[in-house]
XYZ file of C-alpha atoms in Angstrom:
178
model
C 29.920 8.136 17.426
C 26.749 9.294 15.704
C 26.703 10.710 12.201
C 23.944 13.089 13.286
C 24.528 16.522 14.830
C 24.441 16.452 18.619
C 21.764 19.144 18.505
C 19.508 16.791 16.540
C 19.963 14.006 19.093
C 19.240 16.499 21.877
C 16.148 17.617 19.953
C 14.910 14.023 19.719
C 15.403 13.467 23.445
C 13.622 16.707 24.360
C 10.888 15.739 21.886
C 10.297 12.116 22.883
C 11.595 11.762 26.437
C 10.773 15.114 27.978
C 8.076 16.505 25.689
C 9.835 19.828 26.146
C 9.007 21.342 22.782
C 10.373 24.727 23.787
C 13.833 23.216 24.295
C 13.482 21.310 20.999
C 13.001 24.660 19.331
C 15.896 26.271 21.188
C 18.485 23.551 20.523
C 17.661 23.151 16.820
C 17.364 26.875 16.185
C 20.785 27.485 17.704
C 22.301 24.736 15.567
C 20.521 25.954 12.427
C 21.748 29.537 12.951
C 25.323 28.348 13.573
C 25.324 26.298 10.317
C 23.838 28.585 7.651
C 25.123 26.582 4.672
C 23.987 23.185 5.946
C 22.132 21.300 3.189
C 19.592 20.140 5.789
C 18.813 23.692 6.950
C 15.266 23.669 5.596
C 14.568 20.376 7.378
C 15.945 21.817 10.623
C 13.491 24.694 10.251
C 10.706 22.160 9.697
C 11.682 20.302 12.874
C 11.724 23.574 14.807
C 8.263 24.346 13.473
C 6.899 20.927 14.455
C 8.061 21.530 18.027
C 6.594 25.044 18.080
C 3.304 23.759 16.631
C 3.018 21.095 19.322
C 3.991 23.599 22.024
C 1.163 25.888 20.844
C -1.334 23.061 20.447
C -0.651 21.733 23.938
C -1.304 25.261 25.261
C -4.515 25.422 23.171
C -3.200 28.153 20.848
C -4.658 26.415 17.816
C -4.184 29.261 15.326
C -0.470 29.457 16.107
C -0.222 25.672 16.037
C -1.897 25.425 12.635
C 0.332 28.104 11.129
C 3.506 26.411 12.372
C 2.395 22.925 11.353
C 1.504 24.043 7.822
C 4.933 25.696 7.510
C 6.661 22.590 8.847
C 4.930 20.413 6.265
C 6.135 22.742 3.509
C 9.712 22.906 4.794
C 10.364 19.215 5.343
C 11.927 17.689 2.233
C 11.912 13.966 1.575
C 15.691 13.899 1.091
C 16.233 15.869 4.297
C 13.973 13.637 6.339
C 15.690 10.530 4.978
C 19.087 12.024 5.866
C 17.834 12.566 9.418
C 16.617 8.982 9.787
C 12.937 9.882 9.461
C 10.301 8.168 7.346
C 9.095 11.019 5.086
C 5.834 9.367 4.016
C 4.761 8.500 7.553
C 5.890 11.853 8.988
C 4.048 13.916 6.369
C 0.911 11.811 6.959
C 1.162 12.291 10.751
C 1.656 16.040 10.346
C -1.257 16.387 7.897
C -3.501 14.454 10.296
C -2.392 16.636 13.190
C -3.008 19.797 11.159
C -6.560 18.572 10.462
C -7.089 17.829 14.166
C -5.933 21.325 15.069
C -8.845 22.826 13.133
C -11.232 21.105 15.550
C -11.187 22.895 18.899
C -12.915 19.894 20.517
C -9.909 17.646 19.895
C -7.632 17.116 22.882
C -3.866 17.354 22.528
C -2.014 14.048 22.102
C 1.734 13.515 21.978
C 3.241 12.752 18.606
C 6.232 10.485 18.007
C 8.512 11.121 15.079
C 8.794 8.054 12.816
C 12.491 7.263 13.142
C 13.814 4.603 10.771
C 17.454 4.510 11.891
C 17.615 1.862 14.613
C 21.116 2.962 15.668
C 19.833 6.502 16.206
C 16.928 5.206 18.278
C 19.320 3.016 20.305
C 21.575 5.996 20.959
C 18.633 8.109 22.102
C 17.283 5.332 24.347
C 20.752 4.841 25.852
C 21.054 8.566 26.607
C 17.588 8.537 28.140
C 18.448 5.581 30.364
C 21.650 7.325 31.507
C 19.581 10.390 32.439
C 16.723 8.439 34.058
C 14.339 9.477 31.298
C 11.807 7.330 29.491
C 11.889 7.284 25.695
C 8.479 8.177 24.234
C 6.981 9.290 27.511
C 3.663 11.101 27.820
C 3.326 14.840 28.401
C 3.100 15.763 32.048
C 0.417 18.452 32.151
C 1.135 19.080 35.820
C 4.591 20.380 34.849
C 3.493 23.945 34.207
C 7.079 25.101 33.658
C 7.431 22.895 30.567
C 3.917 23.684 29.354
C 4.331 27.480 29.708
C 8.111 27.758 29.447
C 8.174 30.817 27.188
C 6.470 32.809 29.943
C 8.203 31.312 32.971
C 11.877 30.929 31.987
C 14.644 33.258 33.145
C 15.310 35.649 30.268
C 17.815 37.921 32.010
C 20.793 36.655 29.977
C 18.895 37.068 26.694
C 17.822 40.577 27.647
C 21.382 41.491 28.679
C 22.779 40.086 25.416
C 20.259 42.057 23.340
C 21.043 45.242 25.237
C 24.779 44.727 24.698
C 24.168 44.156 20.979
C 22.037 47.310 20.791
C 24.756 49.357 22.503
C 27.474 47.950 20.232
C 25.451 48.813 17.121
C 24.793 52.317 18.448
C 28.515 52.819 19.060
C 29.345 51.563 15.554
C 26.808 53.947 14.017
C 28.362 56.758 16.010
C 31.805 56.008 14.535
C 30.594 55.848 10.942
C 28.538 59.067 11.046
């Protein structure tokens, strides 16, 4: 049994084996919101921002990518990265290099691998990938337009319905307190 949150392991698999940065963002954001007092919260935000930055960069939205990457660099703490089995020195260097690349519109997108130091965590991720017929540290598949443009192509009907229900509930509550 891993000492890491399942959401973090899922994040790593989406990140390295599927290059589905949108799902990285979704799974970590959900976990982060459900655990508001978690001492690693700021690092979770940084991980979310790395995924969003790479999602934007791969789609050639360099301004959005730069903004997210700069925020990620600021939010990732050395202690948090160590607690998540990441090499803080190497990760910060990789992110700074990527941020510099993003300022050059002639630079093509390249996948980035997070520098994991916990061999048991890597073994667990590789095992899960093998069980799911995925390849750890695969390359982005640019022909998979659904993954590349997921925020535009995914089914949002449940999110829209949930927001509408929340809006109606708040309106009813305001009506009772007036």
